[in-house]
Structure formats: C-alpha cells, structure tokens
PDB file of C-alpha atoms in Angstrom:
ATOM      1  CA  UNK A  21       0.000   0.000   0.000  1.00 57.00           C
ATOM      2  CA  UNK A  22       2.848   2.389   0.881  1.00 65.00           C
ATOM      3  CA  UNK A  23       4.558   1.626  -2.439  1.00 61.00           C
ATOM      4  CA  UNK A  24       1.416   2.483  -4.412  1.00 62.00           C
ATOM      5  CA  UNK A  25       0.979   5.808  -2.628  1.00 62.00           C
ATOM      6  CA  UNK A  26       4.688   6.594  -3.112  1.00 57.00           C
ATOM      7  CA  UNK A  27       4.401   5.841  -6.859  1.00 61.00           C
ATOM      8  CA  UNK A  28       1.330   8.088  -7.074  1.00 60.00           C
ATOM      9  CA  UNK A  29       3.212  10.898  -5.317  1.00 57.00           C
ATOM     10  CA  UNK A  30       6.201  10.552  -7.697  1.00 60.00           C
ATOM     11  CA  UNK A  31       3.827  10.566 -10.691  1.00 59.00           C
ATOM     12  CA  UNK A  32       2.088  13.732  -9.475  1.00 62.00           C
ATOM     13  CA  UNK A  33       5.434  15.477  -8.933  1.00 63.00           C
ATOM     14  CA  UNK A  34       6.737  14.516 -12.400  1.00 61.00           C
ATOM     15  CA  UNK A  35       3.539  15.778 -14.029  1.00 63.00           C
ATOM     16  CA  UNK A  36       3.771  19.067 -12.126  1.00 60.00           C
ATOM     17  CA  UNK A  37       7.448  19.532 -13.061  1.00 62.00           C
ATOM     18  CA  UNK A  38       6.679  18.803 -16.740  1.00 67.00           C
ATOM     19  CA  UNK A  39       3.897  21.370 -16.745  1.00 72.00           C
ATOM     20  CA  UNK A  40       6.029  24.221 -15.459  1.00 78.00           C
ATOM     21  CA  UNK A  41       9.611  23.389 -16.396  1.00 76.00           C
ATOM     22  CA  UNK A  42      11.317  20.702 -18.440  1.00 79.00           C
ATOM     23  CA  UNK A  43      14.935  21.725 -18.769  1.00 84.00           C
ATOM     24  CA  UNK A  44      17.296  24.615 -19.281  1.00 89.00           C
ATOM     25  CA  UNK A  45      18.118  23.178 -22.712  1.00 90.00           C
ATOM     26  CA  UNK A  46      14.471  23.518 -23.770  1.00 89.00           C
ATOM     27  CA  UNK A  47      14.366  27.132 -22.584  1.00 90.00           C
ATOM     28  CA  UNK A  48      17.616  27.889 -24.399  1.00 93.00           C
ATOM     29  CA  UNK A  49      16.295  26.302 -27.591  1.00 93.00           C
ATOM     30  CA  UNK A  50      13.130  28.432 -27.441  1.00 93.00           C
ATOM     31  CA  UNK A  51      15.205  31.562 -26.816  1.00 95.00           C
ATOM     32  CA  UNK A  52      17.680  30.920 -29.636  1.00 95.00           C
ATOM     33  CA  UNK A  53      15.079  29.790 -32.185  1.00 95.00           C
ATOM     34  CA  UNK A  54      12.748  32.599 -31.167  1.00 95.00           C
ATOM     35  CA  UNK A  55      15.388  35.252 -31.775  1.00 96.00           C
ATOM     36  CA  UNK A  56      16.780  33.661 -34.961  1.00 96.00           C
ATOM     37  CA  UNK A  57      13.327  32.891 -36.355  1.00 95.00           C
ATOM     38  CA  UNK A  58      12.145  36.422 -35.598  1.00 95.00           C
ATOM     39  CA  UNK A  59      15.140  37.979 -37.333  1.00 95.00           C
ATOM     40  CA  UNK A  60      14.671  35.691 -40.351  1.00 95.00           C
ATOM     41  CA  UNK A  61      10.969  36.470 -40.594  1.00 93.00           C
ATOM     42  CA  UNK A  62      11.534  40.230 -40.341  1.00 92.00           C
ATOM     43  CA  UNK A  63      14.224  40.099 -43.048  1.00 93.00           C
ATOM     44  CA  UNK A  64      12.010  38.048 -45.374  1.00 92.00           C
ATOM     45  CA  UNK A  65       9.086  40.416 -44.793  1.00 88.00           C
ATOM     46  CA  UNK A  66      11.284  43.443 -45.515  1.00 88.00           C
ATOM     47  CA  UNK A  67      12.433  41.875 -48.782  1.00 87.00           C
ATOM     48  CA  UNK A  68       8.888  40.930 -49.826  1.00 84.00           C
ATOM     49  CA  UNK A  69       7.432  44.390 -49.169  1.00 80.00           C
ATOM     50  CA  UNK A  70       4.473  45.856 -47.321  1.00 76.00           C
ATOM     51  CA  UNK A  71       1.871  43.899 -49.264  1.00 73.00           C
ATOM     52  CA  UNK A  72       2.778  40.604 -47.575  1.00 75.00           C
ATOM     53  CA  UNK A  73       1.044  41.532 -44.305  1.00 73.00           C
ATOM     54  CA  UNK A  74      -1.600  43.827 -45.762  1.00 72.00           C
ATOM     55  CA  UNK A  75      -4.729  41.707 -45.092  1.00 68.00           C
ATOM     56  CA  UNK A  76      -6.425  43.284 -48.112  1.00 70.00           C
ATOM     57  CA  UNK A  77      -8.382  40.098 -48.717  1.00 72.00           C
ATOM     58  CA  UNK A  78      -8.965  36.623 -47.307  1.00 73.00           C
ATOM     59  CA  UNK A  79      -5.903  35.186 -49.077  1.00 76.00           C
ATOM     60  CA  UNK A  80      -3.608  37.792 -47.476  1.00 80.00           C
ATOM     61  CA  UNK A  81      -5.188  37.152 -44.083  1.00 81.00           C
ATOM     62  CA  UNK A  82      -4.609  33.397 -44.382  1.00 85.00           C
ATOM     63  CA  UNK A  83      -0.933  33.949 -45.221  1.00 87.00           C
ATOM     64  CA  UNK A  84      -0.540  36.207 -42.182  1.00 87.00           C
ATOM     65  CA  UNK A  85      -2.107  33.578 -39.914  1.00 91.00           C
ATOM     66  CA  UNK A  86       0.007  30.826 -41.498  1.00 94.00           C
ATOM     67  CA  UNK A  87       3.197  32.822 -40.877  1.00 94.00           C
ATOM     68  CA  UNK A  88       2.268  33.208 -37.212  1.00 94.00           C
ATOM     69  CA  UNK A  89       1.451  29.536 -36.888  1.00 96.00           C
ATOM     70  CA  UNK A  90       4.714  28.569 -38.567  1.00 96.00           C
ATOM     71  CA  UNK A  91       6.667  30.852 -36.250  1.00 96.00           C
ATOM     72  CA  UNK A  92       4.965  29.329 -33.206  1.00 95.00           C
ATOM     73  CA  UNK A  93       5.660  25.811 -34.433  1.00 96.00           C
ATOM     74  CA  UNK A  94       9.303  26.655 -35.114  1.00 95.00           C
ATOM     75  CA  UNK A  95       9.803  27.916 -31.587  1.00 94.00           C
ATOM     76  CA  UNK A  96       7.936  25.197 -29.695  1.00 93.00           C
ATOM     77  CA  UNK A  97       8.143  22.028 -31.803  1.00 94.00           C
ATOM     78  CA  UNK A  98      11.427  20.278 -31.056  1.00 93.00           C
ATOM     79  CA  UNK A  99      11.365  18.362 -34.331  1.00 95.00           C
ATOM     80  CA  UNK A 100      11.481  21.533 -36.483  1.00 95.00           C
ATOM     81  CA  UNK A 101      14.934  22.981 -37.197  1.00 95.00           C
ATOM     82  CA  UNK A 102      15.604  26.661 -37.845  1.00 95.00           C
ATOM     83  CA  UNK A 103      16.398  26.004 -41.523  1.00 96.00           C
ATOM     84  CA  UNK A 104      13.035  24.271 -41.979  1.00 96.00           C
ATOM     85  CA  UNK A 105      11.235  27.201 -40.381  1.00 96.00           C
ATOM     86  CA  UNK A 106      13.020  29.717 -42.606  1.00 96.00           C
ATOM     87  CA  UNK A 107      12.172  27.672 -45.704  1.00 97.00           C
ATOM     88  CA  UNK A 108       8.526  27.536 -44.570  1.00 96.00           C
ATOM     89  CA  UNK A 109       8.496  31.339 -44.154  1.00 95.00           C
ATOM     90  CA  UNK A 110      10.034  31.758 -47.610  1.00 95.00           C
ATOM     91  CA  UNK A 111       7.508  29.395 -49.206  1.00 96.00           C
ATOM     92  CA  UNK A 112       4.520  31.207 -47.682  1.00 94.00           C
ATOM     93  CA  UNK A 113       5.859  34.659 -48.503  1.00 93.00           C
ATOM     94  CA  UNK A 114       6.881  33.536 -51.998  1.00 92.00           C
ATOM     95  CA  UNK A 115       3.455  32.053 -52.727  1.00 90.00           C
ATOM     96  CA  UNK A 116       1.743  35.190 -51.471  1.00 88.00           C
ATOM     97  CA  UNK A 117       3.999  37.303 -53.680  1.00 88.00           C
ATOM     98  CA  UNK A 118       3.321  35.128 -56.741  1.00 90.00           C
ATOM     99  CA  UNK A 119      -0.450  35.138 -56.164  1.00 87.00           C
ATOM    100  CA  UNK A 120      -0.515  38.924 -55.692  1.00 86.00           C
ATOM    101  CA  UNK A 121       1.612  39.352 -58.828  1.00 90.00           C
ATOM    102  CA  UNK A 122      -0.719  37.078 -60.818  1.00 92.00           C
ATOM    103  CA  UNK A 123      -3.845  38.796 -59.456  1.00 87.00           C
ATOM    104  CA  UNK A 124      -2.588  42.153 -60.708  1.00 89.00           C
ATOM    105  CA  UNK A 125      -2.080  40.694 -64.193  1.00 94.00           C
ATOM    106  CA  UNK A 126      -4.985  38.264 -64.529  1.00 92.00           C
ATOM    107  CA  UNK A 127      -8.665  38.978 -63.925  1.00 90.00           C
ATOM    108  CA  UNK A 128      -9.332  35.234 -63.593  1.00 91.00           C
ATOM    109  CA  UNK A 129      -6.823  34.843 -60.758  1.00 86.00           C
ATOM    110  CA  UNK A 130      -8.016  38.088 -59.197  1.00 85.00           C
ATOM    111  CA  UNK A 131     -11.627  36.849 -59.120  1.00 83.00           C
ATOM    112  CA  UNK A 132     -10.541  33.478 -57.736  1.00 83.00           C
ATOM    113  CA  UNK A 133      -8.693  34.872 -54.706  1.00 80.00           C
ATOM    114  CA  UNK A 134     -10.368  38.210 -54.000  1.00 79.00           C
ATOM    115  CA  UNK A 135     -13.854  39.109 -52.903  1.00 79.00           C
ATOM    116  CA  UNK A 136     -15.546  42.282 -53.999  1.00 84.00           C
ATOM    117  CA  UNK A 137     -16.798  44.816 -51.491  1.00 89.00           C
ATOM    118  CA  UNK A 138     -20.523  44.507 -50.762  1.00 92.00           C
ATOM    119  CA  UNK A 139     -22.934  47.393 -50.244  1.00 95.00           C
ATOM    120  CA  UNK A 140     -25.075  46.444 -47.223  1.00 94.00           C
ATOM    121  CA  UNK A 141     -26.888  49.670 -46.374  1.00 95.00           C
ATOM    122  CA  UNK A 142     -27.672  52.520 -48.708  1.00 95.00           C
ATOM    123  CA  UNK A 143     -29.790  55.646 -48.532  1.00 91.00           C
ATOM    124  CA  UNK A 144     -31.716  54.621 -45.421  1.00 91.00           C
ATOM    125  CA  UNK A 145     -32.351  51.005 -46.431  1.00 95.00           C
ATOM    126  CA  UNK A 146     -30.776  47.724 -45.481  1.00 95.00           C
ATOM    127  CA  UNK A 147     -29.978  45.688 -48.591  1.00 95.00           C
ATOM    128  CA  UNK A 148     -31.254  42.299 -47.393  1.00 95.00           C
ATOM    129  CA  UNK A 149     -29.999  40.191 -50.327  1.00 94.00           C
ATOM    130  CA  UNK A 150     -26.458  41.557 -49.982  1.00 93.00           C
ATOM    131  CA  UNK A 151     -26.630  41.094 -46.207  1.00 93.00           C
ATOM    132  CA  UNK A 152     -27.733  37.479 -46.610  1.00 94.00           C
ATOM    133  CA  UNK A 153     -24.981  36.702 -49.145  1.00 93.00           C
ATOM    134  CA  UNK A 154     -22.422  38.293 -46.844  1.00 92.00           C
ATOM    135  CA  UNK A 155     -23.912  36.631 -43.741  1.00 93.00           C
ATOM    136  CA  UNK A 156     -24.230  39.979 -41.940  1.00 94.00           C
ATOM    137  CA  UNK A 157     -27.091  40.954 -39.630  1.00 95.00           C
ATOM    138  CA  UNK A 158     -28.458  44.410 -38.863  1.00 94.00           C
ATOM    139  CA  UNK A 159     -26.849  44.434 -35.438  1.00 93.00           C
ATOM    140  CA  UNK A 160     -23.365  44.061 -36.938  1.00 94.00           C
ATOM    141  CA  UNK A 161     -23.976  46.984 -39.289  1.00 93.00           C
ATOM    142  CA  UNK A 162     -25.271  49.103 -36.434  1.00 94.00           C
ATOM    143  CA  UNK A 163     -22.280  48.134 -34.273  1.00 93.00           C
ATOM    144  CA  UNK A 164     -19.866  49.172 -37.017  1.00 93.00           C
ATOM    145  CA  UNK A 165     -21.670  52.518 -37.324  1.00 93.00           C
ATOM    146  CA  UNK A 166     -21.353  53.091 -33.556  1.00 93.00           C
ATOM    147  CA  UNK A 167     -17.660  52.096 -33.712  1.00 92.00           C
ATOM    148  CA  UNK A 168     -17.145  54.945 -36.172  1.00 91.00           C
ATOM    149  CA  UNK A 169     -18.717  57.440 -33.752  1.00 91.00           C
ATOM    150  CA  UNK A 170     -22.259  57.678 -35.098  1.00 91.00           C
ATOM    151  CA  UNK A 171     -25.125  57.327 -32.626  1.00 89.00           C
ATOM    152  CA  UNK A 172     -27.401  55.881 -35.306  1.00 87.00           C
ATOM    153  CA  UNK A 173     -27.816  55.589 -39.067  1.00 90.00           C
ATOM    154  CA  UNK A 174     -29.383  59.061 -39.548  1.00 90.00           C
ATOM    155  CA  UNK A 175     -26.133  60.614 -40.835  1.00 90.00           C
ATOM    156  CA  UNK A 176     -24.953  57.495 -42.701  1.00 93.00           C
ATOM    157  CA  UNK A 177     -25.410  57.237 -46.441  1.00 93.00           C
ATOM    158  CA  UNK A 178     -23.881  53.788 -46.970  1.00 94.00           C
ATOM    159  CA  UNK A 179     -22.208  50.865 -45.213  1.00 95.00           C
ATOM    160  CA  UNK A 180     -19.829  48.683 -47.210  1.00 94.00           C
ATOM    161  CA  UNK A 181     -18.400  45.298 -46.219  1.00 92.00           C
ATOM    162  CA  UNK A 182     -14.840  45.492 -47.510  1.00 88.00           C
ATOM    163  CA  UNK A 183     -12.786  42.616 -48.932  1.00 82.00           C
ATOM    164  CA  UNK A 184     -10.840  42.280 -45.674  1.00 79.00           C
ATOM    165  CA  UNK A 185     -14.030  41.861 -43.628  1.00 84.00           C
ATOM    166  CA  UNK A 186     -14.053  45.374 -42.190  1.00 87.00           C
ATOM    167  CA  UNK A 187     -16.945  47.807 -42.549  1.00 92.00           C
ATOM    168  CA  UNK A 188     -16.590  51.200 -44.228  1.00 92.00           C
ATOM    169  CA  UNK A 189     -19.060  53.867 -43.192  1.00 94.00           C
ATOM    170  CA  UNK A 190     -19.848  56.582 -45.721  1.00 93.00           C
ATOM    171  CA  UNK A 191     -21.487  59.609 -44.161  1.00 90.00           C
ATOM    172  CA  UNK A 192     -24.097  61.668 -45.921  1.00 85.00           C
ATOM    173  CA  UNK A 193     -22.550  64.297 -48.130  1.00 70.00           C
ATOM    174  CA  UNK A 194     -22.678  67.867 -46.892  1.00 55.00           C
ATOM    175  CA  UNK A 195     -23.313  68.996 -50.451  1.00 49.00           C
ATOM    176  CA  UNK A 196     -26.895  68.705 -51.586  1.00 54.00           C
ATOM    177  CA  UNK A 197     -27.512  66.421 -54.519  1.00 54.00           C
ATOM    178  CA  UNK A 198     -24.081  64.792 -54.409  1.00 57.00           C
ATOM    179  CA  UNK A 199     -24.445  61.054 -53.794  1.00 60.00           C
ATOM    180  CA  UNK A 200     -21.484  58.882 -52.819  1.00 60.00           C
ATOM    181  CA  UNK A 201     -19.824  56.965 -55.619  1.00 61.00           C
ATOM    182  CA  UNK A 202     -20.800  53.320 -55.119  1.00 62.00           C
ATOM    183  CA  UNK A 203     -19.825  52.055 -58.555  1.00 62.00           C
ATOM    184  CA  UNK A 204     -18.105  48.696 -58.494  1.00 61.00           C
ATOM    185  CA  UNK A 205     -19.772  47.540 -55.277  1.00 66.00           C
ATOM    186  CA  UNK A 206     -21.671  44.285 -55.199  1.00 63.00           C
ATOM    187  CA  UNK A 207     -25.288  44.980 -54.234  1.00 62.00           C
TER     188      UNK A 207
END
C-alpha cells in the first residue's frame, strides 16, 4: 500500500514539473530559435514588401495567420529545425507574392482569390440580399456605425463590407444632390 501511494506521489510530482519546467536546454532552444526565427521572418518580410502583411483580402489574411502559426511551431516544436522554419516562411511569402503578382495581371486569378466589397446599407435602407450573401445581420452593421462614432444611421449614407471583412461607413454628403460613388460595389 505504501509503495502504491509513493508511486502516485512521484507521478504527481513529475507531471507538475513537466507542466512548469522541463529543462534549461528547452528554454535555451526556445530563446535561440525565437530570436533567430524572428530575425529571419523580419528580413524576409522586408524583402517581400508591405503587401505581404496587408490583409487586403482573405488570401492575405490566411498567409498572415500561417506565418504566425509557422513561427509558433518553429519555436515550440522540437522536431522543427531553424532552416526548416526559414524555408517555410520563404515558401509562404513567396506564394503570397506570386499570387498577388498574378492577381494584378490576370482577372481570372483576381476573381478566384479576392472578394468584392458589398454594399449592405444605402440611402436609409438595409440591402437584405447583400446582407444574406455576406452573412451579416443588422446588429453588426449598427455596431460598425457606432464604432465609427455615429449614434445611429441618420447621418450614414452607406455601409460597405470590404474585402478584408471590415466595414466602411460613408457619411451623408454635406453637399446637396451629391451622392457617394458606389460604382463597383456588389449589391
């Protein structure tokens, strides 16, 4: 009986130690790979340009998330070497660069990877079909209007769901008879 309780105590202590601290080597590895991986990622991002982290559309957002996930895996997964992490960063950044380059030159690629902005509210009316396609409810539109400092929709001419998932609020024009330009928006 004493042996069983002693084994249980040793098991509890080893679990507790493993939860809070494994070894100085593990901490050193995280420190070194964290610093080296960070420097590598910053250098690759500087070479690739501002567009890489722009989040202009869903594709850009996915690449940003994938870079973060890769960085986390590099630091914490003992089976991933620094060189593998750097290659993974380069692949993701390279693919994002190629897709952005192709999207600028090909309407087919552009349509495949980019959404169009959607007009959800215009001239005092909620555009229900556009809201349904975009899976947006009135409360989300009203919240976005309040986030921009408007108490209600009285001074708002239009609300647009942008390609990055954010809402743009277009206030009513101070000039009579001048309507906002909504050409190119999906209604």
